[in-house]
Coordinates of C-alpha atoms in Angstrom, one line a residue:
X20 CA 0.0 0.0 0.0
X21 CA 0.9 3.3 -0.3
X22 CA 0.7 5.7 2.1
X23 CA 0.5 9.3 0.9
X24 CA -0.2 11.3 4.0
X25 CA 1.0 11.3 8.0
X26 CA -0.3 13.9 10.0
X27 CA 0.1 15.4 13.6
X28 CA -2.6 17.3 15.0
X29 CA -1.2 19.4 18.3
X30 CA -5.2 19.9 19.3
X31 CA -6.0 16.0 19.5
X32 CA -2.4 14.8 20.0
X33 CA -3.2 12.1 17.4
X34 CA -0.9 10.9 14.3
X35 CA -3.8 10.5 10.7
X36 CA -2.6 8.0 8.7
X37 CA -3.4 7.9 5.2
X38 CA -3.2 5.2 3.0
X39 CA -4.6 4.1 -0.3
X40 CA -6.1 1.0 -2.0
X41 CA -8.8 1.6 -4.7
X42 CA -12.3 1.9 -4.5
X43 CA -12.5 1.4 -0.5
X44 CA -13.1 4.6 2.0
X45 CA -11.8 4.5 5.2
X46 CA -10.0 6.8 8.1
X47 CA -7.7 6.0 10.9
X48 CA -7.3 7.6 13.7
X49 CA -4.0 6.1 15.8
X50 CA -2.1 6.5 19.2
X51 CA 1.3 8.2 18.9
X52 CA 3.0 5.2 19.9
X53 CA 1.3 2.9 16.9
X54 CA 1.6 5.2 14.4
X55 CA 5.4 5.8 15.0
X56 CA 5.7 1.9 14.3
X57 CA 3.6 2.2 11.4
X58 CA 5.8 4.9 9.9
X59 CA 9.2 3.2 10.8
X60 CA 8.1 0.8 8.5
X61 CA 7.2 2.8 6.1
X62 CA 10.1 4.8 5.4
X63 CA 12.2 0.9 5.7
X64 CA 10.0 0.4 2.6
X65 CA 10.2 3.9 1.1
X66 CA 6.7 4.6 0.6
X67 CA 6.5 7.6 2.8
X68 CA 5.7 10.5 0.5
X69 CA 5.4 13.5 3.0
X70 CA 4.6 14.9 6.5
X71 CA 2.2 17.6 6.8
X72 CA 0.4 19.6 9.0
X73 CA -3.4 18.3 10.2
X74 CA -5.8 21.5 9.1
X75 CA -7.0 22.6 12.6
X76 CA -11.2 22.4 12.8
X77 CA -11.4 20.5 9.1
X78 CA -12.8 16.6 9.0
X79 CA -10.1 14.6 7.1
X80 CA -10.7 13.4 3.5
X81 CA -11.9 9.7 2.9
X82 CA -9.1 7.6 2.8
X83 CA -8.2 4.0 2.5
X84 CA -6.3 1.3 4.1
X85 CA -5.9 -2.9 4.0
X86 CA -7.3 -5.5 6.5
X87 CA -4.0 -6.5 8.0
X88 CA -3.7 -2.6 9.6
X89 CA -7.5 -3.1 11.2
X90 CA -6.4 -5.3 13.8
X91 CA -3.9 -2.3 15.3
X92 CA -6.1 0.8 14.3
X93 CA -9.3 3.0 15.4
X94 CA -11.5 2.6 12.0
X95 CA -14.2 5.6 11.5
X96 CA -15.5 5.2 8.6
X97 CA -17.6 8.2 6.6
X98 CA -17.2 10.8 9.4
X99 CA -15.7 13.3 10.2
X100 CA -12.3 13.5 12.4
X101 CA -12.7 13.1 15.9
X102 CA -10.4 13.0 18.8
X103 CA -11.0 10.5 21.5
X104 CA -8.6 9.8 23.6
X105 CA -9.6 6.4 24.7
X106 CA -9.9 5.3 21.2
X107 CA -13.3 4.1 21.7
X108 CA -16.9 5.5 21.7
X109 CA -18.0 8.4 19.1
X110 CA -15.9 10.9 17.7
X111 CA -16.0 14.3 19.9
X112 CA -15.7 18.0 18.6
X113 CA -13.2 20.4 19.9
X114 CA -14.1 22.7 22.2
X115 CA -14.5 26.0 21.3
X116 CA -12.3 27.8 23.6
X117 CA -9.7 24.6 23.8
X118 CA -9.8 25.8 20.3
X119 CA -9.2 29.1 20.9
X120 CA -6.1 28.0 23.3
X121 CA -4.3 26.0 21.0
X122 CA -4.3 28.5 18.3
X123 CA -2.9 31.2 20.4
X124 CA -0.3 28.9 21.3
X125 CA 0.8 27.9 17.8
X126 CA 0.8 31.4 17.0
X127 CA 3.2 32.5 19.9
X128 CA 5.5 29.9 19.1
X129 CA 5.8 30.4 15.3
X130 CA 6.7 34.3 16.1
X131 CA 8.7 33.1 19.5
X132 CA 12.8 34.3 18.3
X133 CA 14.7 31.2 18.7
X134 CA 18.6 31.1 18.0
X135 CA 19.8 30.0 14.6
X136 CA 20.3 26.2 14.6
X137 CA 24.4 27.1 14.1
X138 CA 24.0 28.8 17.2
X139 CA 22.2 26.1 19.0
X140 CA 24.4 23.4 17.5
X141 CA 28.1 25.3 18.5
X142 CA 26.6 26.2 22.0
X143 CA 25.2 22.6 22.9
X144 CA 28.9 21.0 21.2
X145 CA 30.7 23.7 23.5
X146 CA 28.9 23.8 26.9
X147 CA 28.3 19.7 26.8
X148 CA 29.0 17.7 30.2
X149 CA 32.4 17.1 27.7
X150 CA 30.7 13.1 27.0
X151 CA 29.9 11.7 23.9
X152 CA 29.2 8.6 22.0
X153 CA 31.6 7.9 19.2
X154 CA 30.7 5.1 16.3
X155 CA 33.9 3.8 14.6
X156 CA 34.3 1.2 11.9
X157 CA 34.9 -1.9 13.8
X158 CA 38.4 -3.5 12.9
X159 CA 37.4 -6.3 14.7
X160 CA 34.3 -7.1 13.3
X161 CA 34.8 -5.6 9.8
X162 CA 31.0 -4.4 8.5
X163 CA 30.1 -3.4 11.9
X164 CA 29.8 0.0 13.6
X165 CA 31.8 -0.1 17.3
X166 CA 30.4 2.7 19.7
X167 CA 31.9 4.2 23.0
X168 CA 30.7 6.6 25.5
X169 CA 34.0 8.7 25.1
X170 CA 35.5 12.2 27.0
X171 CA 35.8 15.2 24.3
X172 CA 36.6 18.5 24.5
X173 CA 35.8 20.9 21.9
X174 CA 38.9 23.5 20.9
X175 CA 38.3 27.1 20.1
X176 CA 36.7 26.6 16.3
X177 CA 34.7 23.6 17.9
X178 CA 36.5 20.5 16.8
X179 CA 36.1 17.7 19.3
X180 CA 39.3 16.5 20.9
X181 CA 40.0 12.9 22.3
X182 CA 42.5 11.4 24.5
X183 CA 42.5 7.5 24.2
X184 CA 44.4 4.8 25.4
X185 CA 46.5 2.8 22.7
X186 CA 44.7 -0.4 24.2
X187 CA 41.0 0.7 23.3
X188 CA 39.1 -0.5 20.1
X189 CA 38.2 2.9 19.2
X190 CA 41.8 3.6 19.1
X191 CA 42.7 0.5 16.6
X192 CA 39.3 1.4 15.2
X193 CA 40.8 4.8 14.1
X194 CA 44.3 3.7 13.3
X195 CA 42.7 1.5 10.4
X196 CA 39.7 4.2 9.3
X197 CA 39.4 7.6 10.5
X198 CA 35.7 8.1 9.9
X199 CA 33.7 8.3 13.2
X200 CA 30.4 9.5 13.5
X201 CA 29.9 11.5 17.2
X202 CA 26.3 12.1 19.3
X203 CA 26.6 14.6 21.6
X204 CA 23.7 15.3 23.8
X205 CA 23.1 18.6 25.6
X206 CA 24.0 18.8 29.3
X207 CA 20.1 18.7 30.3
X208 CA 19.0 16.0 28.2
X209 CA 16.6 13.6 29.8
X210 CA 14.2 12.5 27.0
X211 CA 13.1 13.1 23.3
X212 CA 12.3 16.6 23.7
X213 CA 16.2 17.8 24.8
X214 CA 18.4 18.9 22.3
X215 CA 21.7 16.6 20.6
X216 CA 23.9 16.6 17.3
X217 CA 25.5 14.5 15.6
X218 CA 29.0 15.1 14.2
X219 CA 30.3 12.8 11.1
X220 CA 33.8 13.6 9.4
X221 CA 37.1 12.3 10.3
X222 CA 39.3 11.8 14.0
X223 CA 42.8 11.2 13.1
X224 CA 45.9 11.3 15.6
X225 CA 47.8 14.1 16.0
X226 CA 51.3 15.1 16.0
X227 CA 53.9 16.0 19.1
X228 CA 54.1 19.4 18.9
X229 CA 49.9 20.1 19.4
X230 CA 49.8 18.0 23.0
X231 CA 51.0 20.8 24.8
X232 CA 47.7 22.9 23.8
X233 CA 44.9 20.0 23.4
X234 CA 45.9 19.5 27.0
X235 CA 44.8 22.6 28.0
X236 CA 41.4 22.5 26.0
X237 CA 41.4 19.0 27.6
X238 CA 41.9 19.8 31.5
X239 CA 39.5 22.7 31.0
X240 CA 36.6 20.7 30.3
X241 CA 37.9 17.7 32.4
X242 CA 40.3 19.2 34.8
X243 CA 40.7 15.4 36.8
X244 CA 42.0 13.9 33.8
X245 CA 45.3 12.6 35.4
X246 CA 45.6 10.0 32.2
X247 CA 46.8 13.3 29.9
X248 CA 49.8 12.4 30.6
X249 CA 50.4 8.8 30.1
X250 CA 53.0 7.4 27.8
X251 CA 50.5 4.8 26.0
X252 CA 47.3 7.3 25.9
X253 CA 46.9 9.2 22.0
X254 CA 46.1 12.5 21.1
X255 CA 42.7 12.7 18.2
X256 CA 41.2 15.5 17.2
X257 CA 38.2 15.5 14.9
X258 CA 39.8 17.9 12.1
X259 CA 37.5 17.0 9.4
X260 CA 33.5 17.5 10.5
X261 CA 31.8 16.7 7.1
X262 CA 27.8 16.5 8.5
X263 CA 26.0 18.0 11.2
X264 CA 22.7 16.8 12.3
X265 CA 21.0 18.7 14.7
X266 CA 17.5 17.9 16.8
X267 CA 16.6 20.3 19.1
X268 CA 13.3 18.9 20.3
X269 CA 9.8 18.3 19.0
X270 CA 9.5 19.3 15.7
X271 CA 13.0 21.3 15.8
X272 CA 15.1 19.4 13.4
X273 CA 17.6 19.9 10.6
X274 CA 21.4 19.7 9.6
X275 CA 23.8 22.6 9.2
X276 CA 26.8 23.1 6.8
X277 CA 30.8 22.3 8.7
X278 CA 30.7 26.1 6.8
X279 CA 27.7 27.2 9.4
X280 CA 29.1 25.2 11.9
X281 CA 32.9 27.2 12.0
X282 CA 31.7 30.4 11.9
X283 CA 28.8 30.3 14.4
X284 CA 30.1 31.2 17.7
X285 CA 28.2 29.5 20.9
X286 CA 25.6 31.7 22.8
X287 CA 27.0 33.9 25.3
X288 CA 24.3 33.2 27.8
X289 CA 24.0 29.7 27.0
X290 CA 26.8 29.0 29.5
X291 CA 25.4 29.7 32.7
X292 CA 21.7 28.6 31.9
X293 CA 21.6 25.9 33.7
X294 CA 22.1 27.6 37.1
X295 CA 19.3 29.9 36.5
X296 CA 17.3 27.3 35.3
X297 CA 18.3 25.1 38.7
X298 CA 17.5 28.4 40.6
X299 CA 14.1 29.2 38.9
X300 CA 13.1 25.4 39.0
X301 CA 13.1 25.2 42.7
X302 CA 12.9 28.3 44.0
X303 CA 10.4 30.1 41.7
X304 CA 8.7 27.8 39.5
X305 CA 5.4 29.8 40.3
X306 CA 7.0 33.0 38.6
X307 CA 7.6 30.9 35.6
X308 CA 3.9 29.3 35.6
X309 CA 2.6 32.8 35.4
X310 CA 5.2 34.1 32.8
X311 CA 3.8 31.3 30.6
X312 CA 0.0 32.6 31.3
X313 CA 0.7 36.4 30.3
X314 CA 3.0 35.1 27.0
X315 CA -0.1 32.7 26.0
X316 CA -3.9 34.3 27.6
X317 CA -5.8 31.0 28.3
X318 CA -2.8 28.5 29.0
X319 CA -3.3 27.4 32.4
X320 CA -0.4 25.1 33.5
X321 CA 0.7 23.6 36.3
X322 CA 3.9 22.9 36.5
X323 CA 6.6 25.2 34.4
X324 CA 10.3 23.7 34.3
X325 CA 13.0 25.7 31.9
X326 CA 15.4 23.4 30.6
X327 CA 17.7 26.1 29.0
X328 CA 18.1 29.6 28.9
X329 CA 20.0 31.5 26.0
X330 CA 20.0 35.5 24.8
X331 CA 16.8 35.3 23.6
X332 CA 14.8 33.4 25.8
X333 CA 13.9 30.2 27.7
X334 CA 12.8 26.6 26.9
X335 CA 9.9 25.6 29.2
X336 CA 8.6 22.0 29.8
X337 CA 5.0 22.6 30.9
X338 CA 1.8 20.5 32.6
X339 CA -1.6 21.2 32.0
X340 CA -4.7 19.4 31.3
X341 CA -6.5 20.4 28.5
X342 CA -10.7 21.4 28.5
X343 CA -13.2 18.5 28.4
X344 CA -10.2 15.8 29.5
X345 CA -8.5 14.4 32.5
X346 CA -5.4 13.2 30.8
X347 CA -2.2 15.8 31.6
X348 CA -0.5 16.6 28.7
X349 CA 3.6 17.4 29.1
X350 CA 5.4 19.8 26.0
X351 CA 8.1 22.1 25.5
X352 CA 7.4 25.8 25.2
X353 CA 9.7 29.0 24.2
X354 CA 9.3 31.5 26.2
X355 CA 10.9 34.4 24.7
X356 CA 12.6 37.6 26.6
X357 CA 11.4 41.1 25.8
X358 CA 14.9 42.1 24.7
X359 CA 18.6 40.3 23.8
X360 CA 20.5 39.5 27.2
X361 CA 23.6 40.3 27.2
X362 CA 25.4 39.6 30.7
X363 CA 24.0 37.5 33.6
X364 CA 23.1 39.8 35.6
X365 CA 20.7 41.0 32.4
X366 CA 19.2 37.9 32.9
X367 CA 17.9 38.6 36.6
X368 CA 16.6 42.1 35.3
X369 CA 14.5 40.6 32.6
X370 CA 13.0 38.0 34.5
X371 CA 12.1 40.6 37.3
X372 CA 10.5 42.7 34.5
X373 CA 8.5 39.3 33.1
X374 CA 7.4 38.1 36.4
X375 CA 6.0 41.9 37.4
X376 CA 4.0 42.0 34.2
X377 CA 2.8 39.2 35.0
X378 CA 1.7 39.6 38.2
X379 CA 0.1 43.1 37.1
X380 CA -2.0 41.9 33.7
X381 CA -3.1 39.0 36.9
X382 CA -4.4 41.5 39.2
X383 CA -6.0 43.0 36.8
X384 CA -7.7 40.0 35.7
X385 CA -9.0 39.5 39.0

């Protein structure tokens, strides 16, 4: 079969898959988790011919699909779209002011500013825990990839430095073929909706005369490296970066040129975003819930946790429970500041300003 259309609707958190087989008429409606099964397989077979946007509000063309998907899917046939979350019983209309909710919020988020994905991608390589997971071409088990959670550090133009023992299989893995592929994941990662990149070009060993200063970008990202200076440990540096591949979340995805990638310099603010984030997290987590309520009118959440914080403006994982359900719903939000930060301490004065506005257009409410 072939399947012409997968959708994502943010308003029902349901995939639409679309197939089609001639003169039958039916519609799917399928749980996240099914549907990304379903469209694994469909790009193994290379049938997949796009992912598009759901139209908010509109019921979803008559479409087709085979026997052997009916025992895994919702079948509704001749009507329009609905969005039940239990999968069973008729198909429900949004509610009007749900409605109004999630529009408000895709329009915020489309206009939100958000950092180039060079910066991201230069500032999530350089402010890394310094751990990654390099794939090598296995020597010993030729045809194979070999992966290792390895130390890095990345030098001032962001090219990833290694120090390995001469005993390791990455090491012999390198020796005989220099091309390494390397997933880096950013310092807050916990799940799908954190940010990681992947680096692809070529590690290769370097020569006497550089130990001296890829010890220093070494020690600075792992200052208890006492192995530095052992006689059978080899210097690597990644000199040759010929892909980038960037995911920054939900529906944040893309690749960058090594061009894009040498040039970009990592976010000035980007570096200490973690302690504010720590420090707003569990100190003032109700100043960020009602940040998120004056950015978006109607979005009622109830739990607000940054995971970053850069020059423009914060990452927020939020909690609410939308209208006519009982099922919380957990998604990353930007929240954007009123004005470039520049400095730390800018960062303090901002927030201050946010959380007052907040607290004003609140009263004001009431």
């Amino acid at each position: 079969h072939r399947v012409t259309r997968v959708t994502w609707t943010s308003i029902s958190h349901r995939f639409h898959y679309v197939t089609s087989v001639q003169n039958v008429s039916k519609i799917f409606i399928l749980h996240p988790t099914t549907m990304m099964k379903i469209a694994s397989l469909a790009l193994l077979l290379g049938s997949t011919a796009a992912f598009t946007p759901a139209p908010i509000g509109r019921a979803l063309p008559s479409v087709v699909t085979s026997p052997e998907f009916q025992r895994t899917l919702v079948q509704v046939s001749n009507k329009p779209a609905g969005h039940d979350v239990r999968s069973s019983g008729p198909a429900m209309e949004m509610d009007p002011e749900e409605r109004k909710i999630q529009e408000a919020l895709s329009e915020h988020q489309q206009n939100a500013p958000k950092l180039g994905f060079d910066v991201d991608v230069r500032s999530l390589v350089e402010y890394n825990h310094g751990f990654a997971v390099m794939s090598t071409n296995s020597k010993a088990n030729p045809g194979f990839p070999g992966g290792s959670v390895v130390g890095f550090a990345p030098d001032e133009q962001g090219r990833p430095v290694f120090i390995f023992s001469g005993m390791s299989t990455h090491t012999q893995d390198l020796l005989a073929d220099p091309r390494c592929s390397v997933t880096i994941a950013s310092k807050e990662f916990k799940g799908a909706a954190d940010g990681r990149v992947n680096l692809m070009g070529k590690a290769t060993l370097c020569n006497k005369e550089e130990r001296d200063a890829m010890k220093a970008v070494y020690l600075a990202k792992h200052p208890g490296a006492f192995w530095v200076d052992f006689g059978d440990f080899n210097w690597f540096r990644m000199d040759e970066i010929t892909d980038i591949r960037f995911v920054g979340g939900f529906a944040r995805a893309g690749s960058i040129t090594p061009e894009e990638y040498f040039n970009a310099k990592p976010d000035p603010v980007a570096v200490f975003g973690p302690a504010i984030a720590t420090h707003m997290n569990d100190d003032h987590m109700s100043s960020t819930i009602a940040m998120v309520a004056h950015a978006i009118p109607g979005l009622v959440v109830t739990e607000a946790v940054i995971t970053s914080v850069d020059s423009l403006g914060m990452y927020v994982k939020v909690t609410r429970t939308p209208r006519a359900s009982d099922q919380p719903q957990q998604f990353k939000i930007r929240l954007p500041f009123p004005r470039k930060i520049e400095d730390r301490g800018d960062v303090k004065k901002v927030i201050v300003e946010m959380t007052q506005a907040a607290q004003k257009t609140s009263a004001e409410a009431k």
